[in-house]
mmCIF file of C-alpha atoms in Angstrom:
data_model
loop_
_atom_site.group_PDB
_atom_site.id
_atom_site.type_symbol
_atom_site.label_atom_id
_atom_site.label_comp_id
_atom_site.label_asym_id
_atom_site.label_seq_id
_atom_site.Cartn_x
_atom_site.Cartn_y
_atom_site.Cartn_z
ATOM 1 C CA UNK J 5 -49.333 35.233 -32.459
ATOM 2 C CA UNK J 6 -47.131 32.230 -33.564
ATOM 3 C CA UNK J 7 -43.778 32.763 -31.777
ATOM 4 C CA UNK J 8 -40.819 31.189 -33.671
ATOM 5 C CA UNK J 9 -37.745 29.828 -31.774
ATOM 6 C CA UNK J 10 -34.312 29.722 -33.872
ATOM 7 C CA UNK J 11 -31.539 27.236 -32.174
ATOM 8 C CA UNK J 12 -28.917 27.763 -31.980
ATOM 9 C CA UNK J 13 -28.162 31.133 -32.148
ATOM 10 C CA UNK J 14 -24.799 30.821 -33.977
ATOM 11 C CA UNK J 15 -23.291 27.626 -35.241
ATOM 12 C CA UNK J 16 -19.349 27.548 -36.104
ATOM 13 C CA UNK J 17 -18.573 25.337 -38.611
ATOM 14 C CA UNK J 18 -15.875 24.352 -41.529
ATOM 15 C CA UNK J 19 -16.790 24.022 -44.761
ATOM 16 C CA UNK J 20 -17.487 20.518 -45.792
ATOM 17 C CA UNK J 21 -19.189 19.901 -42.425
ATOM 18 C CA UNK J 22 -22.806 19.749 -42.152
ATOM 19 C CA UNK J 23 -25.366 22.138 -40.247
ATOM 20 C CA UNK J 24 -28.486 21.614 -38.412
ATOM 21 C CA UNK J 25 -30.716 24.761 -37.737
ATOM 22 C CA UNK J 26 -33.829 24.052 -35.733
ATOM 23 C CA UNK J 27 -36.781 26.167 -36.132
ATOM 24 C CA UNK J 28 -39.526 25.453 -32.898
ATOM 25 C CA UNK J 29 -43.002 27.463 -33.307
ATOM 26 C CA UNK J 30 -45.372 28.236 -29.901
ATOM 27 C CA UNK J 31 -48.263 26.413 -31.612
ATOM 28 C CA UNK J 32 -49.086 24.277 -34.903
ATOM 29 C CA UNK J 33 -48.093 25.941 -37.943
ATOM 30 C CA UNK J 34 -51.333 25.626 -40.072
ATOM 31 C CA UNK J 35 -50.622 23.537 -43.433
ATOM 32 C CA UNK J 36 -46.914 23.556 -42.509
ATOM 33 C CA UNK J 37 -46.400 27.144 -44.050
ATOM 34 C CA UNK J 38 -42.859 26.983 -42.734
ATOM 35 C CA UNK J 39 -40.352 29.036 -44.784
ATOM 36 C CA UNK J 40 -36.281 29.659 -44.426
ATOM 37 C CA UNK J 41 -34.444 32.010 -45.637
ATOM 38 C CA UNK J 42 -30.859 33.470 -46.046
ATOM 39 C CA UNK J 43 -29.597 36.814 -45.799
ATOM 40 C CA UNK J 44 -25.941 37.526 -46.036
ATOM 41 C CA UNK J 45 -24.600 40.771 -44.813
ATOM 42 C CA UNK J 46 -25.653 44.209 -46.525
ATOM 43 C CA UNK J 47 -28.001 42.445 -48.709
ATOM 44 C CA UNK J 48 -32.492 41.177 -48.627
ATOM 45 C CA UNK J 49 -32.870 37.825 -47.085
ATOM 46 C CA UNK J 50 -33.155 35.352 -50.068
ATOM 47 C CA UNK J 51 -35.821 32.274 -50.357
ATOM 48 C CA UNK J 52 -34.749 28.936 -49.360
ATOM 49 C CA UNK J 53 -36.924 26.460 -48.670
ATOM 50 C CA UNK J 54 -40.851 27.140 -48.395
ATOM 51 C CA UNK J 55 -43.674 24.836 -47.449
ATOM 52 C CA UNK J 56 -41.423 23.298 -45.241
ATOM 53 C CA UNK J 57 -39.715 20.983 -47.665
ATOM 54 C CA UNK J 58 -40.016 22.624 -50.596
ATOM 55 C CA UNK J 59 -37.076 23.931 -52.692
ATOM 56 C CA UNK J 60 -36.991 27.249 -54.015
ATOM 57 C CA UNK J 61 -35.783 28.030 -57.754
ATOM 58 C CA UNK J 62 -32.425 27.642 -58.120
ATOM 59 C CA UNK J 63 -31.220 26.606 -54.522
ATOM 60 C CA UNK J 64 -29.204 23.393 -54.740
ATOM 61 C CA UNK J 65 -30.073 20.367 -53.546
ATOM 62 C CA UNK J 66 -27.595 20.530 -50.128
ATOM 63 C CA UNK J 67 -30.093 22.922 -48.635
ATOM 64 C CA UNK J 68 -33.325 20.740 -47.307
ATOM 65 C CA UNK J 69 -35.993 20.946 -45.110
ATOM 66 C CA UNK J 70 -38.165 19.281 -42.717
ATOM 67 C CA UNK J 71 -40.347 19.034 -39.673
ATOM 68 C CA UNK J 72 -44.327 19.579 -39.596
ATOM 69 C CA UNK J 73 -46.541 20.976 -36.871
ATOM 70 C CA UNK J 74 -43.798 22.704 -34.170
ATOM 71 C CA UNK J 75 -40.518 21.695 -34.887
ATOM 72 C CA UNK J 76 -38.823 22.217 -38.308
ATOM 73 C CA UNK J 77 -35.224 21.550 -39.583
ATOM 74 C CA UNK J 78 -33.217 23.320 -42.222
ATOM 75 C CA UNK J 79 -30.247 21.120 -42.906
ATOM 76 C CA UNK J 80 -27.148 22.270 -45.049
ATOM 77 C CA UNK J 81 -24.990 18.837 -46.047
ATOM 78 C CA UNK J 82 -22.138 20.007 -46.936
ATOM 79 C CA UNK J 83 -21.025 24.155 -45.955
ATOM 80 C CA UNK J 84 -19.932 25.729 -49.034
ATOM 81 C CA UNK J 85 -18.044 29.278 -48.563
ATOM 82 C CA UNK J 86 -21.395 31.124 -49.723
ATOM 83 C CA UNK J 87 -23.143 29.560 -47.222
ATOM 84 C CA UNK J 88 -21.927 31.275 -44.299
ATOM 85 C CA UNK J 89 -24.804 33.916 -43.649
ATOM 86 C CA UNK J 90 -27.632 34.355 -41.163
ATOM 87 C CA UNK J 91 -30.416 31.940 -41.551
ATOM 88 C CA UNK J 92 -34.340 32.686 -40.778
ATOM 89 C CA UNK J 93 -37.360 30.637 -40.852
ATOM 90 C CA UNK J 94 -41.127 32.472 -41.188
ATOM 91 C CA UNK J 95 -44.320 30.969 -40.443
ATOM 92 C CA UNK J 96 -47.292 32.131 -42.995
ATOM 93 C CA UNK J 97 -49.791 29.751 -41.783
ATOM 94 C CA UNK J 98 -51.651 32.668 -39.575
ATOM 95 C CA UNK J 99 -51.500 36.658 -39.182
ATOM 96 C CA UNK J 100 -49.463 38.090 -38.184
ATOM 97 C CA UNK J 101 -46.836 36.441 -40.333
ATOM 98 C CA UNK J 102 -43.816 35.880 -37.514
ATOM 99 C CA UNK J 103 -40.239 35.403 -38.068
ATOM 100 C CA UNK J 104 -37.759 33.889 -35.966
ATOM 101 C CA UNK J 105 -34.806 35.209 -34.196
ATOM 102 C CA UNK J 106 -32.386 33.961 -36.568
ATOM 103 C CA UNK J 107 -29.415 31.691 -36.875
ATOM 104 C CA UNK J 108 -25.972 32.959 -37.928
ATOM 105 C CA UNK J 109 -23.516 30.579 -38.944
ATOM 106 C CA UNK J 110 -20.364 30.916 -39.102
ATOM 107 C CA UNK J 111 -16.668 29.594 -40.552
ATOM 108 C CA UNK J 112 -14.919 27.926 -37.098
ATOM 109 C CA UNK O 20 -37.064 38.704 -64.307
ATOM 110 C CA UNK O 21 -39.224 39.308 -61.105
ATOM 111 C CA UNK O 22 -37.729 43.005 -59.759
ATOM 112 C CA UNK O 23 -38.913 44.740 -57.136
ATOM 113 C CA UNK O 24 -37.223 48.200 -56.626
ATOM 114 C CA UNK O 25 -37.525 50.631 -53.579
ATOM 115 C CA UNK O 26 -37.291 53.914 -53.258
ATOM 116 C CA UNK O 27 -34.114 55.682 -51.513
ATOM 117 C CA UNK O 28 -33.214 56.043 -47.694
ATOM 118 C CA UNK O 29 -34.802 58.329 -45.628
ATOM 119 C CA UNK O 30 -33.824 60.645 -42.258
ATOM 120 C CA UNK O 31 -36.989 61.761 -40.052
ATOM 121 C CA UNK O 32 -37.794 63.331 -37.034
ATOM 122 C CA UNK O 33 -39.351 61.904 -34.562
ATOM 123 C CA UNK O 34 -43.985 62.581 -35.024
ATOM 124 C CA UNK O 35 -42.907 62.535 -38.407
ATOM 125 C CA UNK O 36 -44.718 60.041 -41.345
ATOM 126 C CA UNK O 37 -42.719 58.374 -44.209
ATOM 127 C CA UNK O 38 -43.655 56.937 -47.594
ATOM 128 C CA UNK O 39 -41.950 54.043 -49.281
ATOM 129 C CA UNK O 40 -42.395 53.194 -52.757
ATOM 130 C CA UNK O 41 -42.029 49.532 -53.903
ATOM 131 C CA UNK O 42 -42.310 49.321 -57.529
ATOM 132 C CA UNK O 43 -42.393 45.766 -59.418
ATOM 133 C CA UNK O 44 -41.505 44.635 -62.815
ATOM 134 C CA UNK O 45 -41.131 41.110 -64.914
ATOM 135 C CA UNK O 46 -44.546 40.209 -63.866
ATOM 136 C CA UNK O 47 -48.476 40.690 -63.690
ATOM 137 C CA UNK O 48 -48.703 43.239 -60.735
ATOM 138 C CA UNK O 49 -52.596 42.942 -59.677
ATOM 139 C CA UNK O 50 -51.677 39.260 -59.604
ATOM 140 C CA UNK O 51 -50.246 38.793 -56.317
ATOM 141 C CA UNK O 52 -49.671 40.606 -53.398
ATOM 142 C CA UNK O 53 -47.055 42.638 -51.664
ATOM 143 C CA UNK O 54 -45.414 42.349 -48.161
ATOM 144 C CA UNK O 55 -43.960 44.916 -46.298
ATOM 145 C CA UNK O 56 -41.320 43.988 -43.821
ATOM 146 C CA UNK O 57 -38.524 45.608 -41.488
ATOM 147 C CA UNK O 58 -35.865 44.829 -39.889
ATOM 148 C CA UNK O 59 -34.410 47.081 -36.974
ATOM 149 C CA UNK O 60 -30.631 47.143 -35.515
ATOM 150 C CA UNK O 61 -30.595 43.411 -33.757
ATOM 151 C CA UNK O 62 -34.243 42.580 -34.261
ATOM 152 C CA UNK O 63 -35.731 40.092 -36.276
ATOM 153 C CA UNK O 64 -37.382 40.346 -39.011
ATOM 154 C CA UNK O 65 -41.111 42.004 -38.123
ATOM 155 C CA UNK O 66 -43.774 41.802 -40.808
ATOM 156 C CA UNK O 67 -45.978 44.703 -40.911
ATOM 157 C CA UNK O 68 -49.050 44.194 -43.618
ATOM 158 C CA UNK O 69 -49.585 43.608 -46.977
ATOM 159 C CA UNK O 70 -52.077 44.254 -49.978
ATOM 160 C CA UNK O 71 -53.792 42.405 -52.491
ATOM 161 C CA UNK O 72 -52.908 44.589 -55.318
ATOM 162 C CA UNK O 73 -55.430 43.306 -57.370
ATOM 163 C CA UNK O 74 -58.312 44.759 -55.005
ATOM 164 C CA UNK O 75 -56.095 46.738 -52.718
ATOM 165 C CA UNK O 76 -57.200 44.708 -49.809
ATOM 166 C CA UNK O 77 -54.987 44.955 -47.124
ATOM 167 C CA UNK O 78 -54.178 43.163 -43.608
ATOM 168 C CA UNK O 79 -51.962 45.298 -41.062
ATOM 169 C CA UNK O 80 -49.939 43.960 -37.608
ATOM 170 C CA UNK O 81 -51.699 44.935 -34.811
ATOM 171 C CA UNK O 82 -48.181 45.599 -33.164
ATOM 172 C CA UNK O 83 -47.804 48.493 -35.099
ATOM 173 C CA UNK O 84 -51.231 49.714 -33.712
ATOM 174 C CA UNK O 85 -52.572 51.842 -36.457
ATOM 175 C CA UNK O 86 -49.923 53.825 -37.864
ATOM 176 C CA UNK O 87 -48.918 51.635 -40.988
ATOM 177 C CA UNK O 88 -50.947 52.497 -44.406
ATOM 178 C CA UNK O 89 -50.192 49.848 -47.641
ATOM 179 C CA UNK O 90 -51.618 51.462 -50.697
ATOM 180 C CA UNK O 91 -51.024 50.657 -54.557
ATOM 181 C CA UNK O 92 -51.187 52.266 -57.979
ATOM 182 C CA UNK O 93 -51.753 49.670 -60.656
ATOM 183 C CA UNK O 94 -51.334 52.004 -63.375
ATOM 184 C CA UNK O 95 -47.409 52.216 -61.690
ATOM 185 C CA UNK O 96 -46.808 48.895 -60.970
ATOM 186 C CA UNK O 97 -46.232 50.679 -57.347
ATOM 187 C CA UNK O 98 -46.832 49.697 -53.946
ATOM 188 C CA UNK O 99 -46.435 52.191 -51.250
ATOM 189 C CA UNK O 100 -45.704 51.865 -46.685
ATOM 190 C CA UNK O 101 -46.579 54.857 -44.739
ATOM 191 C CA UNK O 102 -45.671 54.682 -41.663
ATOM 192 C CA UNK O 103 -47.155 57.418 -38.918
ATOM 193 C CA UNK O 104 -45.923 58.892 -35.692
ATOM 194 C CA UNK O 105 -42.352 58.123 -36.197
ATOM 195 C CA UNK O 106 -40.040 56.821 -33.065
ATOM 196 C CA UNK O 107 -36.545 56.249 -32.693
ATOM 197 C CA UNK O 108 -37.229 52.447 -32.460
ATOM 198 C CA UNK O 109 -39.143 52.602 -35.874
ATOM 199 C CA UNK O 110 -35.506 53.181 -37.629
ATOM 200 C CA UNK O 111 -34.863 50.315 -39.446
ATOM 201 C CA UNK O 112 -34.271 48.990 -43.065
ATOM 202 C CA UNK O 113 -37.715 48.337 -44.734
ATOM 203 C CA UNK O 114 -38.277 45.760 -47.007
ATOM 204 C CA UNK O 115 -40.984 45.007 -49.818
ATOM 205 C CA UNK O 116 -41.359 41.766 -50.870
ATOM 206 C CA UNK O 117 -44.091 39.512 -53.233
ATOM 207 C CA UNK O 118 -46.243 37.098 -52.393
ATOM 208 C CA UNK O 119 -48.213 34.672 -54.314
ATOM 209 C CA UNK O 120 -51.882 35.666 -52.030
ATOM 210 C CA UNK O 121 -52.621 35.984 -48.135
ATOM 211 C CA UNK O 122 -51.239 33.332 -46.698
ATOM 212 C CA UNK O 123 -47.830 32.947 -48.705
ATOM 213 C CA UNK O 124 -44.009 33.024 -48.615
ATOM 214 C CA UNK O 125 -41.998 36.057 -49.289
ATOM 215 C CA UNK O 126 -40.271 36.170 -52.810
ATOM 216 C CA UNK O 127 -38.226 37.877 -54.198
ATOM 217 C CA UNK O 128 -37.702 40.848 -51.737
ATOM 218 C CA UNK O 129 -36.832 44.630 -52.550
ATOM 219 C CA UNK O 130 -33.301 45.850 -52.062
ATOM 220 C CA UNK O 131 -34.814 47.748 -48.763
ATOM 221 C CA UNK O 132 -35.015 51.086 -47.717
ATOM 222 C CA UNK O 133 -33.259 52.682 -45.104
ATOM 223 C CA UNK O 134 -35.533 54.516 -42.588
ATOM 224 C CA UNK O 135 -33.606 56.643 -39.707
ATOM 225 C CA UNK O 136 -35.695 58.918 -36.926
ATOM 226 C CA UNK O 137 -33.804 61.282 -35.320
ATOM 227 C CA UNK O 138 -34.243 64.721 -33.613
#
């Protein structure tokens, strides 16, 4: 199975500042089917960014993705207060569907 | 809108089996497929199968080695998990969640379903 490495594992920021939240898979992620997604405490992780650069409905335009093959990027411009939560990225390119360990990040 | 609604927490014993109910609304059911995913104390997320709930298909994680069942009533708009020979490490909060076919992201996602096993 695809194994999905999340770095790094927390990330203290301010709000304003920008994060970087590195996704690294153990082999190719066919047709980069490379999602992210947020989950704030107490509550279902919620869709980010899918194909690997794609933009879910509704998520504004500081949240952005990238990478293809192994290594993928989620990229937040500028931290909003709602944007402190823990951050995921899934591979759906082969069964079984593997998520990583997770990112939290965090007001400094 | 696109709802998916689970059914209430749950306390087991341990050899025990649970069923989950996953029931969707604001959108053509046997149209897409459902995921079933948990998430346990510290873990990451784990997927554990879905179903094609137009022909009931379904595709389990070997991890889980057999004891996971996806099945779906169309007439309820339902999906259902049931998960066999219950451990302590299988408590967790389980998740439903829709998918546009196989290979596809996860969205939206039930409000989970808390499963505890204890003796």
């Amino acid at each position: 199975e695809i194994v999905l490495t999340q770095s790094p594992a927390t990330l203290s920021l301010s709000p304003g500042e920008r994060a970087t939240l590195s996704c690294r898979a153990s082999q190719n992620v066919g047709n980069n089917y490379l999602a992210w997604y947020q989950q704030k405490p107490g509550q279902s992780p919620g869709l980010l960014i899918y194909g690997a650069s794609s933009r879910a409905t509704g998520i504004p335009d500081r949240f952005s993705g990238s990478g293809s093959g192994t290594d993928f990027t989620l990229t937040i411009s500028r931290l909003e207060p709602e944007d402190f939560a823990v951050y995921y990225c899934q591979q759906y390119g082969e069964p079984p569907w593997t998520f990583g360990q997770g990112t939290k990040v965090e007001i400094k | 809108q696109v709802q998916l609604v689970q059914s209430g927490a749950e306390v087991k014993k341990p050899g025990a089996s649970v069923r989950v109910s996953c029931k969707a609304s604001g959108y053509i059911f046997s149209h897409y497929v459902i995921h079933w995913v948990r998430q346990a104390p510290g873990q990451r997320l784990e997927w554990m199968g879905w179903i094609n709930a137009g022909d009931g298909t379904t595709l389990y994680s070997q991890n889980l080695q057999g004891r996971v069942s996806v099945t779906r009533d169309t007439s309820a708009n339902t999906a259902y998990m049931e998960l066999s020979s219950l451990r302590s490490e299988d408590t967790a909060i389980y998740y439903c969640a829709r998918g546009y076919g196989p290979g596809s992201y996860c969205f939206p996602w039930g409000q989970g379903t808390l499963v505890t096993v204890s003796s």
